[in-house]
mmCIF file of C-alpha atoms and ligand atoms in Angstrom:
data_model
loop_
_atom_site.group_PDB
_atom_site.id
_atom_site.type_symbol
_atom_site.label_atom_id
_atom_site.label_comp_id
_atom_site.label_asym_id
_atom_site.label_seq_id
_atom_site.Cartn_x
_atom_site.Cartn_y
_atom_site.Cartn_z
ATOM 1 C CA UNK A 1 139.596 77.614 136.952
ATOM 2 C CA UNK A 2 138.077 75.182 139.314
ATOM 3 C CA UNK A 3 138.039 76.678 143.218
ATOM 4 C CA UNK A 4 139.698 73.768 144.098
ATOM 5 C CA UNK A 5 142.716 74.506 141.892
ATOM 6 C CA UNK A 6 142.639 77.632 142.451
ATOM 7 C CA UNK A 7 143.086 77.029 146.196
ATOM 8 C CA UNK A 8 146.387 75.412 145.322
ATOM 9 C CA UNK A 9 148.088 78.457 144.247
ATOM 10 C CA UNK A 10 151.153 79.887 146.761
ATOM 11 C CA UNK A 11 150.560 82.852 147.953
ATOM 12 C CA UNK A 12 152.808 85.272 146.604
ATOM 13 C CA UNK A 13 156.250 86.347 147.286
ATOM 14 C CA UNK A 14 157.197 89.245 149.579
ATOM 15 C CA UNK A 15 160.041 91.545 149.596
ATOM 16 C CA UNK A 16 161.148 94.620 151.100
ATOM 17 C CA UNK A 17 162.976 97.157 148.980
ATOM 18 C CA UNK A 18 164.580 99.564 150.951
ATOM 19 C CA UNK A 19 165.019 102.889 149.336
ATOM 20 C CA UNK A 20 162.033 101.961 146.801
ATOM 21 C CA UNK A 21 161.250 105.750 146.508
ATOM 22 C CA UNK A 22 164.225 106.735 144.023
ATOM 23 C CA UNK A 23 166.747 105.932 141.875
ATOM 24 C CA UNK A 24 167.522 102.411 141.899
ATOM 25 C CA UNK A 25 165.325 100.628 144.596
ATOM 26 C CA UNK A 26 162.672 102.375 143.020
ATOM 27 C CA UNK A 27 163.678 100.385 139.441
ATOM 28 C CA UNK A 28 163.864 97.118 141.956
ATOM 29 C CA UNK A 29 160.893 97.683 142.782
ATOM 30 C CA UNK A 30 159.101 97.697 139.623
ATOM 31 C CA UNK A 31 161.030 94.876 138.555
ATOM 32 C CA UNK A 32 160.156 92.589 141.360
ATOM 33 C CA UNK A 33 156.613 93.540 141.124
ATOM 34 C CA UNK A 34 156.517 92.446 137.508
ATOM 35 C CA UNK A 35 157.615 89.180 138.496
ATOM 36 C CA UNK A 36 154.376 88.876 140.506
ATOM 37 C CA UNK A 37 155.745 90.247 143.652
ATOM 38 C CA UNK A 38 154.159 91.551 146.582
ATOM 39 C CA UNK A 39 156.481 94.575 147.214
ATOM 40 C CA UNK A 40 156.967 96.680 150.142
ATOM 41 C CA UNK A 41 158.441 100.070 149.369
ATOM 42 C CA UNK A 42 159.948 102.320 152.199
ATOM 43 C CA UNK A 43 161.924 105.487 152.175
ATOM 44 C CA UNK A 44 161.362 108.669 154.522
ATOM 45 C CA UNK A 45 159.937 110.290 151.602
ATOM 46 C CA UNK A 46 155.854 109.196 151.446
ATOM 47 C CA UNK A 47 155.519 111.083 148.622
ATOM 48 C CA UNK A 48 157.884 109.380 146.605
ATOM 49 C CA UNK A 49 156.717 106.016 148.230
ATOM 50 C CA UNK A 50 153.315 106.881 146.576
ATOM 51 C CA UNK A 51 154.258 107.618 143.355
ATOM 52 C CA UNK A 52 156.462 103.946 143.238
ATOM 53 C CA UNK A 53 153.420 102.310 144.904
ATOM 54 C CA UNK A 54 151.474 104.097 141.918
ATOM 55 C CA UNK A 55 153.467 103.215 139.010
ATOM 56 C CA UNK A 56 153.394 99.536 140.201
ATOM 57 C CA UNK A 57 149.853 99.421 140.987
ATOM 58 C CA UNK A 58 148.912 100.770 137.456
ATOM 59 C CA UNK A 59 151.176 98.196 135.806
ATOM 60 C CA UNK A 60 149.052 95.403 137.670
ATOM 61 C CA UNK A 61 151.413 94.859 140.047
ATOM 62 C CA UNK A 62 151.102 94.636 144.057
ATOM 63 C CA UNK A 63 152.813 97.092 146.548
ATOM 64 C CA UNK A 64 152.109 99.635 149.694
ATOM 65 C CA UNK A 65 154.493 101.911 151.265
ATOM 66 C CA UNK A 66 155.561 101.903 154.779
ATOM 67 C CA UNK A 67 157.836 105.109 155.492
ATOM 68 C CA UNK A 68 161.126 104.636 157.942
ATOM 69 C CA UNK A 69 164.265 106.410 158.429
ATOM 70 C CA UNK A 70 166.501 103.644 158.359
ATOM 71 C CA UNK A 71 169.441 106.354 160.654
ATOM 72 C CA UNK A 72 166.580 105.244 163.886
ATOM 73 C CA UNK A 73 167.134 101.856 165.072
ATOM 74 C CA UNK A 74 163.786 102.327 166.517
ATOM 75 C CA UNK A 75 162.537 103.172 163.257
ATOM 76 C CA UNK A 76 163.676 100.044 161.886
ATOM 77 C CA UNK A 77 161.916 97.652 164.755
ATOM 78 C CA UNK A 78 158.924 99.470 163.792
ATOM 79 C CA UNK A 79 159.058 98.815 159.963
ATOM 80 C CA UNK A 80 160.126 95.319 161.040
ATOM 81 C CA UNK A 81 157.091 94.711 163.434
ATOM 82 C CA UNK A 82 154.820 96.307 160.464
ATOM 83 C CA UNK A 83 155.924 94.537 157.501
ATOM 84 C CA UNK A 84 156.109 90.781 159.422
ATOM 85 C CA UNK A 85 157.823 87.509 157.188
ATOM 86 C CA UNK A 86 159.015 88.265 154.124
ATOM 87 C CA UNK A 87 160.412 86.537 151.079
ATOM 88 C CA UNK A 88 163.153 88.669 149.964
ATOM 89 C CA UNK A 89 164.935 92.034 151.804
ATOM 90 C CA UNK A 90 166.597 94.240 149.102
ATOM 91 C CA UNK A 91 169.311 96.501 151.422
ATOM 92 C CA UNK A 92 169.393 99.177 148.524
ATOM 93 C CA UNK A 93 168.841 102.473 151.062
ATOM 94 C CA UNK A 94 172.273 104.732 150.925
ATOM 95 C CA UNK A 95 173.525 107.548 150.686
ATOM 96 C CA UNK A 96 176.720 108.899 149.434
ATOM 97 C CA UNK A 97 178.598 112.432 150.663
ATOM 98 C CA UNK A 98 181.811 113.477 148.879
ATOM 99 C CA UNK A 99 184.705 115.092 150.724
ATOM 100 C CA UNK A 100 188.255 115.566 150.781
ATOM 101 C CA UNK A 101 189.268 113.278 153.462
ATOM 102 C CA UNK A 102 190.669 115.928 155.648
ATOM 103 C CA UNK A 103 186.886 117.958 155.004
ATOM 104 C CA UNK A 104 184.876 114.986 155.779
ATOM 105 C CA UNK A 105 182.656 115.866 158.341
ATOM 106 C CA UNK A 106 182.174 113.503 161.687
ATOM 107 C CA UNK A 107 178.147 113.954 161.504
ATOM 108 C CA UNK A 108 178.568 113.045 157.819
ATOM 109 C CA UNK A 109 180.783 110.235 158.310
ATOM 110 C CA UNK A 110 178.145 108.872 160.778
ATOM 111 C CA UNK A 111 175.404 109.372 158.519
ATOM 112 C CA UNK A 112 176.593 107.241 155.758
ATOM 113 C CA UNK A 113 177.360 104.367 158.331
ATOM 114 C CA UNK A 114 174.284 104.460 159.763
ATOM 115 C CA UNK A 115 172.262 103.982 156.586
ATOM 116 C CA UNK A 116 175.123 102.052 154.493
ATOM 117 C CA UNK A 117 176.371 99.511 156.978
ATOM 118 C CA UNK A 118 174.345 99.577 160.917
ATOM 119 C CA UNK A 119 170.458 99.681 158.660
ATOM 120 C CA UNK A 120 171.289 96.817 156.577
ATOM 121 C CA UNK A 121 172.670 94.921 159.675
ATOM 122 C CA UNK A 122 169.999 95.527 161.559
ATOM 123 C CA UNK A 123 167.367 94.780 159.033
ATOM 124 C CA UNK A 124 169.087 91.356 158.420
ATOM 125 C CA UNK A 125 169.151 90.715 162.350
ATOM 126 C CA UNK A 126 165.135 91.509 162.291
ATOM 127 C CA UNK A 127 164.190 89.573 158.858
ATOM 128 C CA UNK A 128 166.520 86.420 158.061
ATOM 129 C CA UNK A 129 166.047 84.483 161.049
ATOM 130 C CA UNK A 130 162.186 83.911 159.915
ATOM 131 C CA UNK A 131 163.498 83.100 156.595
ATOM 132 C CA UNK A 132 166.007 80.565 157.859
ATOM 133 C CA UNK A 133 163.608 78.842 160.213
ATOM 134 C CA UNK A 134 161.535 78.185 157.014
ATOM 135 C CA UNK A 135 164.629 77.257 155.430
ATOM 136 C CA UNK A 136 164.160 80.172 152.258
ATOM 137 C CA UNK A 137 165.054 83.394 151.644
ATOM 138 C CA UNK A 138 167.297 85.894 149.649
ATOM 139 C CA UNK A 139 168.938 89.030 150.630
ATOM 140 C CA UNK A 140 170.575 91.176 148.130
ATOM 141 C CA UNK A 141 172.673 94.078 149.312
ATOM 142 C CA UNK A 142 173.357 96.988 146.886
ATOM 143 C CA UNK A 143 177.425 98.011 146.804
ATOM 144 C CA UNK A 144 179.156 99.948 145.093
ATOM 145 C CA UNK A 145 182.417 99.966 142.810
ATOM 146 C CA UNK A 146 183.631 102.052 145.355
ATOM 147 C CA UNK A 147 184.498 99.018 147.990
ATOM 148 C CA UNK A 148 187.007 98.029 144.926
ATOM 149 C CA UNK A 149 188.978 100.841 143.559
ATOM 150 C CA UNK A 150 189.862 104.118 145.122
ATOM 151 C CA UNK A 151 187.601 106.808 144.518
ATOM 152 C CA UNK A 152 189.305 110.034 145.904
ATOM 153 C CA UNK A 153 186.820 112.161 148.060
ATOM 154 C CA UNK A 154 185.062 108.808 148.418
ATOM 155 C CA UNK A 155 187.330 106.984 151.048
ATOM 156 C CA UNK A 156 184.369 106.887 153.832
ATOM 157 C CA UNK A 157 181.665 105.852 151.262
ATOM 158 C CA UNK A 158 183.900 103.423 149.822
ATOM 159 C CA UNK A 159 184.400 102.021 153.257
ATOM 160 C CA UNK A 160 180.606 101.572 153.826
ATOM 161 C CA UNK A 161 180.347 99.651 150.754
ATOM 162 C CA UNK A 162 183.233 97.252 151.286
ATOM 163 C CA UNK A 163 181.951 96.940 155.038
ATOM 164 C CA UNK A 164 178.670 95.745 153.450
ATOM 165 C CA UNK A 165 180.367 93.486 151.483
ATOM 166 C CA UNK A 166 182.108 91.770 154.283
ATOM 167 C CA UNK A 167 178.511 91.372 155.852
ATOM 168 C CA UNK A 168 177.421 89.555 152.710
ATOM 169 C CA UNK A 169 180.110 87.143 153.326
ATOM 170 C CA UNK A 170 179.593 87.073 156.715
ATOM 171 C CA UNK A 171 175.625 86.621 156.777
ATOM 172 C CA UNK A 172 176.560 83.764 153.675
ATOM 173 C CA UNK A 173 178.702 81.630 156.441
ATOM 174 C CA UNK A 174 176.051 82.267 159.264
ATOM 175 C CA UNK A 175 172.597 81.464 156.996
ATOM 176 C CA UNK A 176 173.236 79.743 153.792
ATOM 177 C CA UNK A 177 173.525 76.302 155.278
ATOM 178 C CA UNK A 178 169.974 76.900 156.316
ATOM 179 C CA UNK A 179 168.299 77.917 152.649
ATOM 180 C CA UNK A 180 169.214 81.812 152.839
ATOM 181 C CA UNK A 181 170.893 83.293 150.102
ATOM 182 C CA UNK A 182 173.120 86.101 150.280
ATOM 183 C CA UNK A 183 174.989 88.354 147.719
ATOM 184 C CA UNK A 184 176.078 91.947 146.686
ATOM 185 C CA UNK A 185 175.112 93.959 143.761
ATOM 186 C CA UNK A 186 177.577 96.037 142.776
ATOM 187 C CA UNK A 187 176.797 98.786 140.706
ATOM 188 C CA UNK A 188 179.521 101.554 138.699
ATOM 189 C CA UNK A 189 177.768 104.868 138.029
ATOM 190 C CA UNK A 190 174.062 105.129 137.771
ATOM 191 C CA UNK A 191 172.015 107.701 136.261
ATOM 192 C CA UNK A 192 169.869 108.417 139.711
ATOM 193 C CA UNK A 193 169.899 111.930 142.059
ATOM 194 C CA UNK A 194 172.792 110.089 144.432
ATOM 195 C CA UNK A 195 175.379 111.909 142.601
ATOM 196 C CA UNK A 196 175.420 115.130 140.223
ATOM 197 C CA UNK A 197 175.707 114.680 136.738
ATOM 198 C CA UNK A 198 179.024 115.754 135.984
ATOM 199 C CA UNK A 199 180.229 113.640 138.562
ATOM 200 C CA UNK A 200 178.366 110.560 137.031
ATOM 201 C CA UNK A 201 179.783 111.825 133.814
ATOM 202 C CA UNK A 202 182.712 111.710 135.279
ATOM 203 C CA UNK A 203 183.165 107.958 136.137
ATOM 204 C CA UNK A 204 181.087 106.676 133.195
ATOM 205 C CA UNK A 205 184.405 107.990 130.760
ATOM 206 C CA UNK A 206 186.467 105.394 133.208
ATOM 207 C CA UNK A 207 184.249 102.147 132.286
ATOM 208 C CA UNK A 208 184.887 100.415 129.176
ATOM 209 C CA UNK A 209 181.466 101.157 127.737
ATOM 210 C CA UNK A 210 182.161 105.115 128.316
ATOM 211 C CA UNK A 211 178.578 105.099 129.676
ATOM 212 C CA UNK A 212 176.557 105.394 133.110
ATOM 213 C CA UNK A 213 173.867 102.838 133.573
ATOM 214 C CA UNK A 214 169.851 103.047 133.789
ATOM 215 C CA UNK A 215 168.499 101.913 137.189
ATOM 216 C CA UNK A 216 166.897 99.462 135.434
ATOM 217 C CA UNK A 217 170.146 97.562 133.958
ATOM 218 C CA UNK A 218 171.112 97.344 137.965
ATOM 219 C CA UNK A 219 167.265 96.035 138.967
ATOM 220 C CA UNK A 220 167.624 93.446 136.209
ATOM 221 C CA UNK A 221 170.126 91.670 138.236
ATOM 222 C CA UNK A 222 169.153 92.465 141.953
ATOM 223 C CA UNK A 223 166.006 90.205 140.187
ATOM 224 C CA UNK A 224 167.843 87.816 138.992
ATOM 225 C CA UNK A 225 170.044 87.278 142.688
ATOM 226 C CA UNK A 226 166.704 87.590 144.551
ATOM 227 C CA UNK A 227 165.001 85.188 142.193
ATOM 228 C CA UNK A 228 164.596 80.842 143.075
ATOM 229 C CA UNK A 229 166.958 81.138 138.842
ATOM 230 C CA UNK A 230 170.042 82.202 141.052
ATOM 231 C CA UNK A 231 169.423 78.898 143.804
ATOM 232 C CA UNK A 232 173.626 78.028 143.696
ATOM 233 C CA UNK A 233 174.930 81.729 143.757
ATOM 234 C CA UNK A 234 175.546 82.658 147.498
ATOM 235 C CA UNK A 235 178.433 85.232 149.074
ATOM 236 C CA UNK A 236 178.804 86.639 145.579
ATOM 237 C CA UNK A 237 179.599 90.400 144.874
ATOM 238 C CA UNK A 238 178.323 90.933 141.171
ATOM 239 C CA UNK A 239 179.818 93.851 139.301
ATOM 240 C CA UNK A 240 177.645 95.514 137.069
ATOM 241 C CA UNK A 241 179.520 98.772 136.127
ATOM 242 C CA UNK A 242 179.982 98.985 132.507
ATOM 243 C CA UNK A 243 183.609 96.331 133.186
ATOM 244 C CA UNK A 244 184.979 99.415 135.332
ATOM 245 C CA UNK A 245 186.446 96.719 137.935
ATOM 246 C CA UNK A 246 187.656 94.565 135.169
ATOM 247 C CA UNK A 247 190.741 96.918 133.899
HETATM 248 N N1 NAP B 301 173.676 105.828 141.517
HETATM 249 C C1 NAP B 301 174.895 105.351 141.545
HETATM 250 O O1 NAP B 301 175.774 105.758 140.757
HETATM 251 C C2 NAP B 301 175.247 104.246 142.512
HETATM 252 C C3 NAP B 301 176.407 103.508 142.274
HETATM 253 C C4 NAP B 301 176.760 102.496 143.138
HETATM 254 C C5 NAP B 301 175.950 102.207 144.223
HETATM 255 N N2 NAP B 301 174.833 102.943 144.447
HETATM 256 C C6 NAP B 301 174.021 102.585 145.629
HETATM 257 O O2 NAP B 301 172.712 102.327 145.215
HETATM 258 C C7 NAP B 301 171.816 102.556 146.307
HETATM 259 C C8 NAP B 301 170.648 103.400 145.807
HETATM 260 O O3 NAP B 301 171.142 104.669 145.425
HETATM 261 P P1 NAP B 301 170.533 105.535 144.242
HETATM 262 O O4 NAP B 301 171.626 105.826 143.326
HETATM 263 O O5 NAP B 301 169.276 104.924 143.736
HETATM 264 O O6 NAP B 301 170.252 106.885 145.053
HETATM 265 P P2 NAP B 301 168.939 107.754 145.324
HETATM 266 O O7 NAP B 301 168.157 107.907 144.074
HETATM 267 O O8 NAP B 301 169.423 108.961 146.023
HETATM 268 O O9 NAP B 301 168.119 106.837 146.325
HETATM 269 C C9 NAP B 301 168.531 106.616 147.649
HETATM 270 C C10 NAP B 301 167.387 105.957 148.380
HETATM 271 O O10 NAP B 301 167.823 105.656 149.715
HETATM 272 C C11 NAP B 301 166.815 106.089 150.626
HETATM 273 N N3 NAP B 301 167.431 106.469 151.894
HETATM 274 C C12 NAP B 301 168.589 107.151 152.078
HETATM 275 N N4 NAP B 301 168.793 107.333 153.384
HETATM 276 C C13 NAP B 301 167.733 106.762 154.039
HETATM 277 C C14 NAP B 301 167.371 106.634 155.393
HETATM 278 N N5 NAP B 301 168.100 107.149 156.391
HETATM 279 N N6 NAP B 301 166.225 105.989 155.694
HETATM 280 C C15 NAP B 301 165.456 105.490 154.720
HETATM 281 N N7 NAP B 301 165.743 105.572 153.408
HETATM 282 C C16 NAP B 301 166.871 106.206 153.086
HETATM 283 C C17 NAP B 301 166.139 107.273 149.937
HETATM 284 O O11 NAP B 301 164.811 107.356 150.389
HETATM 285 P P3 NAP B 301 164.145 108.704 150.971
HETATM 286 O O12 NAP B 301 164.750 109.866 150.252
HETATM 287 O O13 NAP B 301 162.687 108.519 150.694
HETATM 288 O O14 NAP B 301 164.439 108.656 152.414
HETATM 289 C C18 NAP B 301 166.167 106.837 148.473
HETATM 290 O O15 NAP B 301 165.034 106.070 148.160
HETATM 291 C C19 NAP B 301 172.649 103.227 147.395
HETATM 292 O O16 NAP B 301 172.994 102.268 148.378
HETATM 293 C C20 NAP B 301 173.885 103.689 146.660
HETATM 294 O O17 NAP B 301 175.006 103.776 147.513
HETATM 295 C C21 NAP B 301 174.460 103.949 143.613
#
C-alpha cells in the first residue's frame, strides 16, 4: 500500500476492560481485541493480566496490562493517569459474597460496593469527560440478573448491581447528548470462578435454556454495545441470561 494511504488509516481503538484477568472481562477482552482493538487489561492479579495479555498477543491482537485494585480510589487515579484517552471503558470488575442477610458481614458489604458501584463511578468520573469533549465514546457496565429478581443470600450483591444500573441511566442523561453511549450488560449465571459450581448449577435449572452461559456468549454482546453497530442503543440494560428475567 502506498505510504500515503497508509498514513490515512485511524489509529486504533482503545478500551479498558476492567477485570480482564478472569472470567468474563477476560472473554471481553479477547473479543475486543479481535475486532482490532487496542486493549488494556487490569486486575490486581499480574499474573493473570499476563496470561490475557498473552493469549491476545498470540492471536495477533494488541494489549498490555496495567494492575489496580479498583477498592483504592488512589489506585484508580493512578490507572487513570497511566492509561490516558480511551475509546471504550468496560466496568466488568466485581465481586460477589453470599450471605444470609442477617450473616452479611459490614467489611463484606463494603467490599462489594466499593468494587461494584464507587470503582465504576469513579472510573466514569476519570474517563468519559475526554470522550465527551471529543464527542465519542461507549461505556458498558456489566450487571447482573440479580438487580431484577430476588436472589436470597444475594440482597447486598443484588443491590450493587441495580445501583449500577441506575448509574447507567444516570451517566445516559448526563453524556449521551454529547456522543457517549451508555448501557448495562446483564448477565444470568456464567460459568467463571465468581461463584461455585453447584451454585451456578443451581440458577442455570431456573433459566429457560436449563443452562449457564460461556463468558464468551456475555463478551459477544458487551462487543456488540461497545461497538460504532450499536450507535442508537443508549441507557439500555440487556439481559443475556438464558430468558431467566423473561418468566
Ligand atoms: N459469573 C456470573 O455468573 C456472573 C453473573 C452476572 C454478573 N456477573 C458479573 O460479571 C463481572 C465479572 O465476573 P466474573 O464472573 O468474570 O468473575 P471472576 O472470574 O471472579 O472475575 C472477577 C474479575 O474482577 C476483578 N476484580 C475484583 N475485584 C477487584 C478489585 N478490587 N480491583 C481490581 N479488580 C478486581 C478480578 O481481578 P483480580 O482477581 O485480578 O483482581 C477478576 O478479573 C462481575 O461484575 C460480576 O458481578 C457475573
Amino acid at each position: 500500500m502506498p505510504l500515503e494511504r497508509a498514513n490515512l488509516r485511524p489509529p486504533p481503538l482503545t478500551a479498558l476492560v476492567t477485570g480482564a484477568t478472569s472470567g468474563i472481562g477476560r472473554a471481553v477482552a479477547e473479543r475486543l481485541a479481535a475486532d482490532g482493538i487496542s486493549v488494556v487489561v487490569t486486575g490486581r492479579n499480574a499474573q493473570r493480566g499476563a496470561e490475557t495479555v498473552s493469549e491476545i498477543t498470540a492471536a495477533g491482537g494488541h494489549a498490555r496490562f496495567v494492575a489496580a485494585d479498583l477498592d483504592d480510589p488512589a489506585d484508580i487515579d493512578r490507572l487513570a493517569a497511566e492509561v490516558g484517552e480511551i475509546d471504550i471503558l468496560i466496568n466488568n470488575a466485581g465481586q460477589a459474597r453470599q450471605a444470609p442477610t442477617e450473616e452479611m458481614k459490614v467489611s463484606d458489604y463494603d467490599a462489594m460496593f466499593a468494587s461494584n458501584v464507587r470503582a465504576p463511578f469513579f472510573l466514569v468520573a476519570a474517563f468519559a469527560p475526554a470522550m465527551a469533549a471529543k464527542g465519542s465514546g461507549s461505556v458498558v457496565n456489566i450487571g447482573s440478573i440479580a438487580a431484577s429478581i430476588g436472589l436470597a443470600t444475594s440482597a447486598a450483591y443484588g443491590a450493587t448491581k441495580a445501583a449500577l444500573e441506575s448509574l447507567t441511566r444516570a451517566w445516559t442523561a448526563e453524556y449521551s447528548e454529547r456522543g457517549v453511549r451508555f448501557n448495562t450488560v446483564a448477565p444470568g449465571p456464567v460459568h467463571t470462578p465468581i461463584a461455585t459450581p453447584e451454585r451456578l448449577d443451581a440458577l442455570a435449572q431456573t433459566t429457560v435454556m436449563k443452562r449457564s452461559a460461556e463468558p464468551a456468549e456475555i463478551a459477544e454482546v458487551v462487543a456488540f454495545l461497545a461497538s460504532s453497530k450499536a450507535s442508537y442503543v443508549t441507557g439500555a440494560t440487556v439481559a443475556v441470561d438464558g430468558g431467566r428475567t423473561a418468566i
